Coordinates of C-alpha atoms in Angstrom, one line a residue:
Chain A
X10 CA 0.0 0.0 0.0
X11 CA 2.8 2.3 1.0
X12 CA 4.6 1.7 -2.4
X13 CA 1.4 2.4 -4.2
X14 CA 1.0 5.8 -2.6
X15 CA 4.6 6.6 -3.3
X16 CA 4.1 5.8 -6.9
X17 CA 1.1 8.0 -7.2
X18 CA 2.9 10.9 -5.5
X19 CA 5.8 10.3 -7.8
X20 CA 3.6 10.6 -10.8
X21 CA 2.0 13.8 -9.4
X22 CA 5.5 15.4 -9.0
X23 CA 6.4 14.6 -12.6
X24 CA 3.1 16.0 -13.9
X25 CA 3.8 19.2 -11.9
X26 CA 7.2 19.4 -13.4
X27 CA 5.8 19.2 -16.9
X28 CA 3.3 22.0 -16.2
X29 CA 6.0 24.3 -15.0
X30 CA 8.3 23.8 -17.8
X31 CA 6.9 22.1 -20.9
X32 CA 10.3 22.1 -22.6
X33 CA 12.0 20.2 -19.9
X34 CA 12.8 16.6 -20.9
X35 CA 11.1 14.4 -18.4
X36 CA 11.6 10.6 -18.5
X37 CA 8.0 9.7 -18.0
X38 CA 9.0 6.0 -18.4
X39 CA 10.5 6.1 -15.0
X40 CA 7.2 6.6 -13.2
X41 CA 4.5 4.4 -14.7
X42 CA 1.0 5.9 -14.9
X43 CA -1.1 4.9 -12.0
X44 CA -3.5 2.1 -12.9
X45 CA -1.4 1.0 -15.8
X46 CA 0.0 -2.5 -16.4
X47 CA 3.4 -1.1 -15.8
X48 CA 2.3 0.4 -12.5
X49 CA 1.0 -3.0 -11.4
X50 CA 4.1 -4.8 -12.6
X51 CA 6.5 -2.5 -10.8
X52 CA 4.6 -1.6 -7.6
X53 CA 2.7 -4.7 -6.8
X54 CA 4.0 -8.1 -6.1
X55 CA 2.8 -9.4 -9.4
X56 CA 3.8 -13.1 -9.0
X57 CA 3.7 -15.9 -6.6
X58 CA 6.0 -19.0 -6.4
X59 CA 5.2 -22.6 -5.9
X60 CA 6.9 -25.6 -4.5
X61 CA 8.0 -28.4 -6.8
X62 CA 5.1 -30.1 -8.5
X63 CA 2.6 -28.1 -6.3
X64 CA -0.1 -25.6 -7.1
X65 CA -1.0 -24.6 -3.5
X66 CA -0.5 -21.0 -2.3
X67 CA 2.0 -20.5 0.5
X68 CA 1.5 -17.9 3.3
X69 CA 3.8 -15.5 1.3
X70 CA 2.0 -16.2 -1.9
X71 CA -1.3 -15.3 -0.2
X72 CA 0.2 -12.0 0.9
X73 CA 1.3 -11.2 -2.6
X74 CA -2.2 -12.0 -3.9
X75 CA -3.6 -9.6 -1.2
X76 CA -1.4 -6.8 -2.6
X77 CA -2.8 -7.6 -6.0
X78 CA -6.3 -7.4 -4.6
X79 CA -5.7 -4.0 -3.1
X80 CA -4.5 -2.6 -6.5
X81 CA -7.3 -4.3 -8.4
X82 CA -9.9 -2.8 -6.1
X83 CA -8.4 0.6 -6.5
X84 CA -8.4 0.3 -10.3
X85 CA -11.7 -1.4 -10.8
X86 CA -11.9 -1.1 -14.6
X87 CA -8.8 -3.1 -15.2
X88 CA -8.6 -6.8 -16.3
X89 CA -5.9 -9.3 -15.7
X90 CA -4.5 -12.5 -17.1
X91 CA -2.8 -14.9 -14.7
X92 CA -0.1 -16.8 -16.5
X93 CA 0.9 -20.2 -15.0
X94 CA 4.4 -21.5 -15.5
X95 CA 6.5 -24.5 -14.6
X96 CA 10.2 -25.2 -14.5
X97 CA 11.9 -27.0 -17.4
X98 CA 12.4 -30.2 -15.4
X99 CA 9.2 -31.9 -16.4
X100 CA 7.3 -33.3 -19.3
X101 CA 5.2 -31.2 -21.6
X102 CA 1.6 -32.1 -21.2
X103 CA 1.6 -32.5 -17.4
X104 CA 3.3 -29.1 -17.0
X105 CA 0.6 -27.7 -19.3
X106 CA -1.9 -28.9 -16.8
X107 CA 0.1 -27.9 -13.8
X108 CA 0.6 -24.3 -15.1
X109 CA -3.2 -24.1 -15.5
X110 CA -3.7 -25.3 -11.9
X111 CA -1.2 -22.7 -10.6
X112 CA -2.9 -19.9 -12.6
X113 CA -6.3 -20.9 -11.3
X114 CA -5.0 -21.1 -7.7
X115 CA -4.3 -17.4 -8.0
X116 CA -7.5 -16.7 -9.8
X117 CA -9.5 -18.4 -7.0
X118 CA -7.6 -16.4 -4.3
X119 CA -8.3 -13.2 -6.1
X120 CA -12.1 -13.9 -6.5
X121 CA -12.2 -15.2 -2.9
X122 CA -11.0 -11.7 -1.9
X123 CA -13.7 -10.0 -3.9
X124 CA -12.2 -9.4 -7.4
X125 CA -14.8 -10.2 -10.0
X126 CA -14.4 -13.4 -11.9
X127 CA -15.1 -11.7 -15.2
X128 CA -12.0 -9.5 -14.8
X129 CA -9.6 -12.5 -14.6
X130 CA -8.4 -14.8 -17.3
X131 CA -5.9 -17.6 -17.0
X132 CA -3.4 -19.1 -19.4
X133 CA -0.9 -21.8 -18.9
X134 CA 2.5 -21.8 -20.7
X135 CA 3.5 -25.1 -19.1
X136 CA 7.3 -25.2 -19.3
X137 CA 7.5 -23.6 -22.7
X138 CA 7.7 -19.8 -21.9
X139 CA 9.8 -19.7 -18.7
X140 CA 9.9 -16.1 -17.4
X141 CA 13.6 -16.5 -16.3
X142 CA 16.2 -17.9 -18.7
X143 CA 18.8 -20.3 -17.5
X144 CA 19.2 -23.5 -15.6
X145 CA 19.7 -24.6 -12.0
X146 CA 17.5 -24.7 -8.9
X147 CA 17.5 -20.9 -8.4
X148 CA 16.2 -20.3 -11.9
X149 CA 13.7 -23.2 -11.7
X150 CA 12.3 -21.9 -8.4
X151 CA 11.5 -18.6 -10.1
X152 CA 9.9 -20.3 -13.0
X153 CA 7.4 -22.3 -10.8
X154 CA 5.2 -19.3 -10.8
X155 CA 1.9 -17.6 -11.6
X156 CA 2.3 -14.0 -12.8
X157 CA -0.7 -11.6 -12.8
X158 CA -0.5 -9.3 -15.8
X159 CA -2.8 -6.3 -16.2
X160 CA -4.1 -6.0 -19.7
Chain B
X11 CA 5.3 -46.5 -57.7
X12 CA 4.9 -50.2 -58.7
X13 CA 6.6 -53.4 -57.6
X14 CA 7.3 -56.4 -59.8
X15 CA 7.9 -59.5 -57.9
X16 CA 10.3 -62.2 -58.9
X17 CA 10.4 -65.8 -57.5
X18 CA 12.7 -66.6 -54.7
X19 CA 13.8 -69.4 -52.4
X20 CA 13.3 -68.9 -48.6
X21 CA 16.5 -69.1 -46.5
X22 CA 17.8 -67.3 -43.4
X23 CA 15.7 -65.4 -40.9
X24 CA 16.6 -62.9 -38.2
X25 CA 14.6 -63.2 -35.0
X26 CA 13.8 -59.6 -33.8
X27 CA 12.2 -60.6 -30.6
X28 CA 15.5 -61.4 -28.7
X29 CA 17.5 -58.8 -26.9
X30 CA 20.9 -57.9 -28.4
X31 CA 21.7 -60.0 -31.4
X32 CA 24.7 -60.3 -33.7
X33 CA 23.9 -58.1 -36.7
X34 CA 23.7 -60.0 -40.0
X35 CA 26.4 -59.0 -42.4
X36 CA 25.1 -57.7 -45.8
X37 CA 27.2 -56.8 -48.8
X38 CA 25.5 -53.9 -50.6
X39 CA 27.0 -53.9 -54.0
X40 CA 26.6 -50.6 -55.9
X41 CA 23.6 -50.3 -58.2
X42 CA 24.8 -50.5 -61.8
X43 CA 23.7 -48.1 -64.6
X44 CA 24.0 -44.8 -62.6
X45 CA 27.0 -44.9 -60.4
X46 CA 26.4 -41.6 -58.7
X47 CA 22.7 -42.2 -57.8
X48 CA 23.4 -45.8 -57.2
X49 CA 25.9 -45.1 -54.4
X50 CA 23.6 -42.5 -52.8
X51 CA 20.7 -45.0 -52.8
X52 CA 23.0 -47.7 -51.3
X53 CA 24.1 -45.3 -48.6
X54 CA 20.5 -44.8 -47.6
X55 CA 19.7 -48.5 -47.6
X56 CA 22.8 -49.2 -45.6
X57 CA 22.0 -46.4 -43.0
X58 CA 18.5 -47.8 -42.7
X59 CA 19.5 -51.4 -42.2
X60 CA 22.5 -50.8 -40.0
X61 CA 20.4 -48.3 -38.0
X62 CA 18.0 -51.0 -37.1
X63 CA 20.8 -52.8 -35.3
X64 CA 19.9 -56.1 -37.1
X65 CA 22.4 -55.7 -40.0
X66 CA 26.0 -54.9 -40.5
X67 CA 27.2 -53.5 -43.8
X68 CA 30.4 -55.0 -45.2
X69 CA 32.9 -52.4 -46.5
X70 CA 33.1 -52.4 -50.3
X71 CA 36.8 -52.2 -50.0
X72 CA 36.7 -55.9 -48.9
X73 CA 34.7 -57.0 -51.9
X74 CA 36.5 -59.6 -54.1
X75 CA 34.0 -59.7 -57.0
X76 CA 33.5 -56.5 -59.0
X77 CA 30.0 -54.9 -58.9
X78 CA 29.2 -55.3 -62.6
X79 CA 29.8 -59.1 -62.7
X80 CA 28.2 -59.6 -59.2
X81 CA 25.1 -58.0 -60.7
X82 CA 24.7 -60.5 -63.5
X83 CA 26.5 -63.5 -62.1
X84 CA 27.3 -63.5 -58.4
X85 CA 30.1 -65.8 -57.3
X86 CA 28.9 -66.9 -53.9
X87 CA 32.3 -68.4 -52.9
X88 CA 33.8 -64.9 -53.1
X89 CA 31.0 -63.5 -50.9
X90 CA 31.4 -66.2 -48.4
X91 CA 35.1 -65.3 -48.2
X92 CA 34.3 -61.8 -47.1
X93 CA 31.8 -63.2 -44.5
X94 CA 28.7 -61.8 -46.2
X95 CA 25.5 -63.6 -45.3
X96 CA 23.4 -61.5 -47.6
X97 CA 24.2 -60.1 -51.0
X98 CA 22.4 -57.1 -52.5
X99 CA 22.8 -56.3 -56.2
X100 CA 20.8 -54.3 -58.7
X101 CA 20.7 -51.8 -61.5
X102 CA 19.1 -48.4 -62.3
X103 CA 17.8 -47.6 -65.7
X104 CA 16.1 -44.5 -67.2
X105 CA 12.5 -45.0 -68.2
X106 CA 11.0 -41.9 -69.8
X107 CA 10.9 -39.3 -67.0
X108 CA 11.3 -42.0 -64.3
X109 CA 14.0 -44.2 -63.0
X110 CA 13.6 -47.9 -62.7
X111 CA 15.4 -49.9 -60.0
X112 CA 15.8 -53.7 -60.2
X113 CA 17.4 -55.5 -57.3
X114 CA 18.0 -59.0 -55.9
X115 CA 18.8 -60.2 -52.5
X116 CA 20.7 -63.5 -52.1
X117 CA 21.4 -65.8 -49.3
X118 CA 25.2 -66.3 -49.7
X119 CA 25.4 -69.6 -47.9
X120 CA 22.8 -71.4 -50.0
X121 CA 23.4 -69.3 -53.1
X122 CA 19.7 -68.8 -53.4
X123 CA 17.7 -65.7 -54.3
X124 CA 15.6 -64.4 -51.4
X125 CA 14.1 -61.4 -53.1
X126 CA 13.9 -60.0 -56.6
X127 CA 12.0 -56.8 -57.2
X128 CA 11.8 -53.9 -59.5
X129 CA 10.0 -50.6 -59.4
X130 CA 10.0 -47.2 -60.9
X131 CA 9.3 -43.6 -59.7
X132 CA 10.3 -40.0 -60.4
X133 CA 14.0 -39.5 -59.9
X134 CA 13.4 -36.9 -57.2
X135 CA 11.9 -39.7 -55.1
X136 CA 15.1 -41.7 -54.9
X137 CA 15.3 -41.5 -51.1
X138 CA 11.8 -42.9 -50.8
X139 CA 12.7 -45.7 -53.2
X140 CA 15.8 -46.4 -51.1
X141 CA 13.7 -46.6 -47.9
X142 CA 11.3 -48.9 -49.7
X143 CA 14.1 -51.2 -50.8
X144 CA 15.4 -51.3 -47.2
X145 CA 11.9 -52.1 -45.9
X146 CA 11.6 -55.0 -48.4
X147 CA 15.0 -56.4 -47.3
X148 CA 14.1 -55.9 -43.6
X149 CA 10.7 -57.6 -44.1
X150 CA 12.2 -60.5 -46.1
X151 CA 14.8 -61.2 -43.5
X152 CA 12.9 -60.6 -40.3
X153 CA 9.4 -61.5 -41.4
X154 CA 8.1 -58.2 -40.0
X155 CA 7.3 -54.8 -41.5
X156 CA 10.2 -52.3 -41.5
X157 CA 9.9 -48.6 -40.6
X158 CA 12.0 -46.8 -43.1
X159 CA 9.5 -45.4 -45.6
X160 CA 7.9 -43.4 -42.9
X161 CA 7.7 -39.8 -41.7
X162 CA 7.6 -38.0 -38.4
X163 CA 5.8 -34.8 -37.4
X164 CA 7.9 -32.8 -34.9
X165 CA 8.5 -29.4 -33.4
X166 CA 11.5 -27.6 -35.0
X167 CA 13.1 -25.3 -32.3
X168 CA 15.4 -22.4 -32.9
X169 CA 16.5 -19.3 -31.1
X170 CA 17.6 -19.0 -27.5
X171 CA 16.1 -21.4 -24.9
X172 CA 13.3 -19.9 -22.8
X173 CA 10.9 -17.0 -23.7
X174 CA 12.3 -16.2 -27.2
X175 CA 12.2 -19.8 -28.5
X176 CA 10.7 -20.2 -31.9
X177 CA 8.8 -23.4 -32.5
X178 CA 7.4 -24.6 -35.8
X179 CA 5.3 -27.6 -36.7
X180 CA 7.3 -29.7 -39.1
X181 CA 7.1 -32.9 -41.0
X182 CA 10.2 -34.9 -42.2
X183 CA 11.3 -38.3 -43.3
X184 CA 12.0 -40.6 -40.3
X185 CA 15.8 -40.1 -40.9
X186 CA 15.5 -36.3 -40.7
X187 CA 15.7 -35.6 -44.4
X188 CA 13.2 -33.6 -46.5
X189 CA 12.0 -31.5 -43.5
X190 CA 9.3 -28.9 -44.3
X191 CA 7.4 -26.6 -42.0
X192 CA 3.7 -26.2 -41.7
X193 CA 3.6 -23.2 -39.3
X194 CA 5.6 -20.0 -39.4
X195 CA 6.9 -19.9 -35.8
X196 CA 4.8 -16.9 -34.8
X197 CA 2.8 -18.9 -32.3
X198 CA 3.9 -21.4 -29.8
X199 CA 3.1 -25.0 -31.0
X200 CA 3.8 -28.3 -29.2
X201 CA 2.9 -32.0 -29.1
X202 CA 2.0 -32.8 -32.7
X203 CA 0.5 -36.3 -33.3
X204 CA 0.1 -37.9 -36.7
X205 CA -3.1 -39.8 -37.7
X206 CA -3.1 -43.5 -38.6
X207 CA -3.4 -42.6 -42.3
X208 CA -0.5 -40.2 -42.0
X209 CA -2.6 -37.4 -43.5
X210 CA -3.7 -35.4 -40.5
X211 CA -2.0 -33.8 -37.5
X212 CA -3.5 -32.9 -34.1
X213 CA -1.4 -30.5 -32.1
X214 CA -1.5 -27.7 -29.5
X215 CA -1.2 -24.1 -30.7
X216 CA -1.5 -20.7 -28.9
X217 CA -2.5 -19.1 -32.2
X218 CA -6.0 -18.2 -30.9
X219 CA -5.0 -16.9 -27.4
X220 CA -6.3 -19.9 -25.4
X221 CA -4.0 -22.9 -25.9
X222 CA -6.1 -25.3 -28.0
X223 CA -5.9 -28.5 -30.0
X224 CA -5.8 -27.9 -33.7
X225 CA -6.5 -30.3 -36.5
X226 CA -4.3 -30.0 -39.6
X227 CA -4.9 -31.8 -42.8
X228 CA -1.6 -32.3 -44.7
X229 CA -3.2 -33.0 -48.0
X230 CA -5.5 -30.0 -48.1
X231 CA -3.6 -27.6 -45.8
X232 CA -6.7 -27.0 -43.9
X233 CA -5.9 -26.0 -40.3
X234 CA -8.8 -25.5 -37.8
X235 CA -9.6 -25.8 -34.1
X236 CA -10.6 -29.3 -33.2
X237 CA -13.5 -27.9 -31.3
X238 CA -14.6 -24.9 -29.3
X239 CA -14.3 -25.2 -25.5
X240 CA -14.4 -23.1 -22.5
X241 CA -10.8 -23.7 -21.3
X242 CA -7.6 -25.1 -22.6
X243 CA -7.5 -28.2 -24.6
X244 CA -4.2 -30.1 -24.9
X245 CA -2.4 -33.5 -25.1
X246 CA -4.2 -34.8 -28.2
X247 CA -3.9 -38.2 -29.7
X248 CA -5.8 -40.0 -32.5
X249 CA -7.9 -43.1 -31.9
X250 CA -6.6 -46.2 -33.8
X251 CA -9.3 -45.8 -36.4
X252 CA -8.4 -42.1 -36.9
X253 CA -12.0 -41.0 -36.5
X254 CA -11.5 -39.3 -33.2
X255 CA -9.1 -37.4 -31.0
X256 CA -8.7 -38.0 -27.3
X257 CA -7.3 -35.1 -25.3
X258 CA -7.4 -33.1 -22.0
X259 CA -9.7 -30.2 -21.3
X260 CA -8.9 -27.9 -18.4
X261 CA -11.6 -26.1 -16.4
X262 CA -10.8 -24.0 -13.4
X263 CA -7.4 -25.7 -13.1
X264 CA -8.6 -29.2 -13.2
X265 CA -7.8 -31.3 -16.3
X266 CA -10.1 -34.2 -17.5
X267 CA -10.0 -36.5 -20.4
X268 CA -12.4 -36.1 -23.3
X269 CA -12.8 -37.6 -26.8
X270 CA -14.2 -35.9 -29.8
X271 CA -14.7 -37.1 -33.4
X272 CA -12.4 -35.3 -35.9
X273 CA -15.4 -33.7 -37.6
X274 CA -15.8 -31.8 -34.3
X275 CA -19.4 -32.9 -33.9
X276 CA -19.6 -34.9 -30.7
X277 CA -17.7 -34.8 -27.5
X278 CA -17.7 -37.3 -24.6
X279 CA -16.2 -36.7 -21.2
X280 CA -14.3 -39.7 -19.9
X281 CA -12.9 -38.6 -16.5
X282 CA -14.1 -36.1 -13.9
X283 CA -12.6 -32.6 -13.4
X284 CA -11.1 -33.5 -10.0
X285 CA -7.3 -33.6 -10.6
X286 CA -4.8 -33.6 -13.5
X287 CA -5.7 -36.3 -15.9
X288 CA -3.7 -36.0 -19.1
X289 CA -1.6 -37.7 -21.8
X290 CA -4.3 -40.2 -22.8
X291 CA -3.4 -42.9 -25.4
X292 CA -5.5 -45.6 -26.8
X293 CA -4.6 -49.3 -26.9
X294 CA -4.1 -50.4 -30.5
X295 CA -7.5 -52.1 -30.4
X296 CA -9.1 -48.9 -29.2
X297 CA -10.8 -50.7 -26.2
X298 CA -8.7 -49.1 -23.5
X299 CA -6.9 -45.9 -22.6
X300 CA -3.8 -45.4 -20.6
X301 CA -3.3 -41.9 -19.1
X302 CA -1.5 -39.9 -16.5
X303 CA -3.1 -38.7 -13.3
X304 CA -2.2 -37.1 -10.0
X305 CA -5.4 -38.4 -8.4
X306 CA -5.4 -40.4 -5.2
X307 CA -6.2 -44.0 -6.3
X308 CA -9.5 -45.3 -4.9
X309 CA -7.9 -48.7 -4.2
X310 CA -4.6 -47.4 -3.0
X311 CA -4.7 -44.3 -0.8
X312 CA -1.0 -44.6 -0.6
X313 CA -0.6 -43.4 -4.2
X314 CA 1.1 -40.1 -4.5
X315 CA 2.9 -38.1 -7.1
X316 CA 1.9 -38.9 -10.6
X317 CA 1.0 -42.3 -11.9
X318 CA -0.2 -44.3 -14.9
X319 CA -3.8 -45.5 -15.1
X320 CA -5.6 -47.7 -17.5
X321 CA -9.4 -47.4 -18.1
X322 CA -11.9 -48.8 -20.5
X323 CA -12.5 -46.6 -23.6
X324 CA -15.9 -45.6 -22.0
X325 CA -14.0 -44.0 -19.1
X326 CA -15.0 -46.7 -16.5
X327 CA -12.8 -49.1 -14.5
X328 CA -9.8 -46.8 -14.1
X329 CA -7.0 -48.8 -12.5
X330 CA -3.5 -47.6 -11.4
X331 CA -0.8 -49.7 -13.2
X332 CA 2.4 -47.9 -12.1
X333 CA 3.8 -48.8 -8.6
X334 CA 7.5 -48.0 -8.7
X335 CA 9.3 -44.9 -7.3
X336 CA 9.2 -41.6 -9.0
X337 CA 6.6 -39.9 -11.2
X338 CA 5.3 -41.4 -14.3
X339 CA 4.4 -39.5 -17.5
X340 CA 3.5 -39.7 -21.2
X341 CA 2.5 -43.4 -21.6
X342 CA 2.3 -44.6 -25.2
X343 CA 0.9 -47.9 -26.1
X344 CA 2.9 -50.0 -28.5
X345 CA 1.2 -50.6 -31.9
X346 CA 1.7 -54.3 -31.2
X347 CA -0.2 -54.0 -27.9
X348 CA 2.5 -55.8 -25.8
X349 CA 4.2 -52.8 -24.1
X350 CA 3.5 -49.3 -22.8
X351 CA 6.4 -46.9 -23.1
X352 CA 6.5 -44.2 -20.5
X353 CA 8.7 -41.4 -19.1
X354 CA 9.7 -41.5 -15.4
X355 CA 11.2 -38.7 -13.4
X356 CA 13.1 -39.9 -10.4
X357 CA 15.9 -38.5 -8.3
X358 CA 16.8 -35.7 -10.7
X359 CA 17.0 -37.7 -13.9
X360 CA 14.5 -38.8 -16.6
X361 CA 14.1 -42.3 -17.8
X362 CA 12.4 -44.0 -20.7
X363 CA 10.8 -47.2 -19.6
X364 CA 8.5 -50.0 -20.7
X365 CA 5.9 -52.0 -18.8
X366 CA 3.2 -54.5 -19.7
X367 CA -0.3 -53.0 -20.0
X368 CA -1.1 -54.6 -16.6
X369 CA 1.9 -52.7 -15.1
X370 CA 4.2 -55.8 -14.7
X371 CA 7.7 -56.3 -16.0
X372 CA 8.7 -52.6 -15.7
X373 CA 12.2 -51.9 -17.1
X374 CA 14.2 -48.8 -17.9
X375 CA 15.8 -48.7 -21.4
X376 CA 17.3 -45.2 -21.5
X377 CA 18.3 -42.6 -18.9
X378 CA 19.3 -38.9 -19.3
X379 CA 19.2 -35.4 -18.0
X380 CA 15.8 -34.8 -19.7
X381 CA 13.9 -37.4 -21.7
X382 CA 10.4 -37.1 -22.9
X383 CA 7.8 -37.6 -25.7
X384 CA 8.2 -41.2 -26.7
X385 CA 6.6 -42.4 -29.9
X386 CA 6.7 -46.0 -31.4
X387 CA 7.6 -47.1 -34.9
X388 CA 4.6 -48.8 -36.5
X389 CA 6.3 -52.2 -36.1
X390 CA 6.7 -51.7 -32.3
X391 CA 10.5 -52.2 -32.5
X392 CA 11.9 -48.7 -32.2
X393 CA 11.0 -45.7 -30.1
X394 CA 11.8 -42.1 -31.0
X395 CA 12.0 -39.6 -28.1
X396 CA 13.4 -36.1 -27.2
X397 CA 16.5 -35.9 -25.1
X398 CA 18.8 -33.3 -23.6
X399 CA 22.0 -34.9 -22.3
X400 CA 22.8 -32.2 -19.8
X401 CA 21.9 -28.7 -18.6
X402 CA 23.7 -27.0 -21.5
X403 CA 22.4 -29.4 -24.1
X404 CA 19.5 -28.6 -26.5
X405 CA 16.7 -30.9 -27.3
X406 CA 17.3 -33.5 -30.0
X407 CA 15.5 -36.5 -31.3
X408 CA 16.9 -40.0 -30.7
X409 CA 15.8 -43.5 -31.7
X410 CA 16.4 -46.6 -29.6
X411 CA 15.5 -50.2 -30.0
X412 CA 12.9 -51.4 -27.5
X413 CA 15.6 -53.6 -26.0
X414 CA 17.4 -50.3 -25.1
X415 CA 20.2 -51.0 -27.6
X416 CA 21.3 -49.1 -30.6
X417 CA 20.7 -45.5 -29.6
X418 CA 20.8 -43.2 -32.7
X419 CA 20.5 -39.5 -33.0
X420 CA 18.1 -38.3 -35.7
X421 CA 19.8 -35.6 -37.7
X422 CA 17.4 -32.7 -37.9
X423 CA 18.0 -29.3 -39.4
X424 CA 17.8 -27.5 -36.0
X425 CA 16.9 -28.5 -32.5
X426 CA 13.9 -30.7 -32.4
X427 CA 11.4 -32.2 -30.0
X428 CA 8.0 -34.0 -29.7
X429 CA 8.4 -36.3 -32.7
X430 CA 5.4 -38.5 -33.6
X431 CA 6.1 -41.4 -36.0
X432 CA 3.9 -42.3 -38.9
X433 CA 3.0 -45.8 -40.1
X434 CA 4.6 -47.2 -43.3
X435 CA 3.7 -44.9 -46.2
X436 CA 3.7 -47.7 -48.8
X437 CA 2.9 -51.3 -48.6
X438 CA 5.9 -53.5 -48.6
X439 CA 5.5 -56.4 -51.1
X440 CA 5.0 -59.8 -49.6
X441 CA 6.2 -62.8 -51.5

């Protein structure tokens, strides 16, 4: 919540700067517009991580989902896609299914906390679009994930 | 392409059921009449036969009799001296816009002809002709159909591993030659399967946003959704009669098994949406289905992880058949019905295994850093699969005999995965 307010304040300062001197070069990319997908990605914990072969939300994962809920309640006209991913140490079809289960675990948590079902889509990328490139347990742990993306 | 059949006398026979066998030595004498094409054709025949593990090709440098006279009048004593058991001779002639190949196969010990065939085709089809000759020799010697004049559908992979990977649906000869691509790489595609008549492909594509099973007709080029569903459809496989596709449908995170006719008219649900049920594969008779599930078995509450189950084609009587350690994936029923090949993940490695359809007789025939996507040759003797040998390796296709012997890399244009092997494309003549 704190981060979110900071972001909004940051944007306000930048806007003020623009007003006072229209010729000044302002890097607007550094402060995403509130309510934008970039704002969500940067200022909310946009992803949760799962244990090996699991699709259940840990305590930490639930907290991350809570921060997503706060944001989604603030910006009620946004929609999201929850992307489910698996690490590369598995077979293709099962991971396709596991990714879907993970994405849906987040979807259920979001709807349980009051986000409307119609605002949430899910997609599974199985093991075929890992968010983090590379190999080894540290990378695989980051790829056992569900990422909420604002559209 | 037409076959003419000459008389022969029956002689030796290789028994392919045993484990490792001594390969039968064959002398492949260069086809006369077109030396350049002749040697190319012989090379393909030799690679096919030797690749099966059942034959050994004798080096032409050891030959005593010259090719021209061997073709017309083989001196069997000379061929016995170089330890050949089989002698292959033949010639190529031009016939209008086609080439005609005549060949004979002799049993060197008895000096008798085992096979004498001739056929003609467009010159551009010389590789196919070579595979057909190899199939004829394989069948004559083993008594079983070969697998050389076949194709595989597969996924061509290029670009960096991970997010930026480009995947195209491809089709190629079983030995990796003549690859062509059916999709442009814009959308993620995986798990292609080829229909029993080798004319259709069922595969998973992200082209429409929701990952869905598509149905591609190779002859017409028609490419369409198998059917419209609320949720992801994946893990398709054709029924043995080619009339329907069995697959998984995911709803709210739970994946169940469904079957739909290829015309997309009727769908039947076979398992409930309670767990992950996927990778369904019919028995060759079509009366049963083997699949993967992470459900807790009704009869064995001890079951954990991921196991193989067999059920009736109606969806009833699901029984767990895998009881070893590790997780079991991707079961594929042998076309002969006698084995189920599967992938097992255990203690950080992946294994290619076989078990009987009742779950007995489990054995591991290959192990590696990452192994997946087994597919049988139509004669049930060979398995093609995807393997990465280590963390830095990229996926490649390999073939292995069901005994676990004779591992061969399939030479593909780029990295490749998820091969599905067709049946024989032409009928091998029986004499």
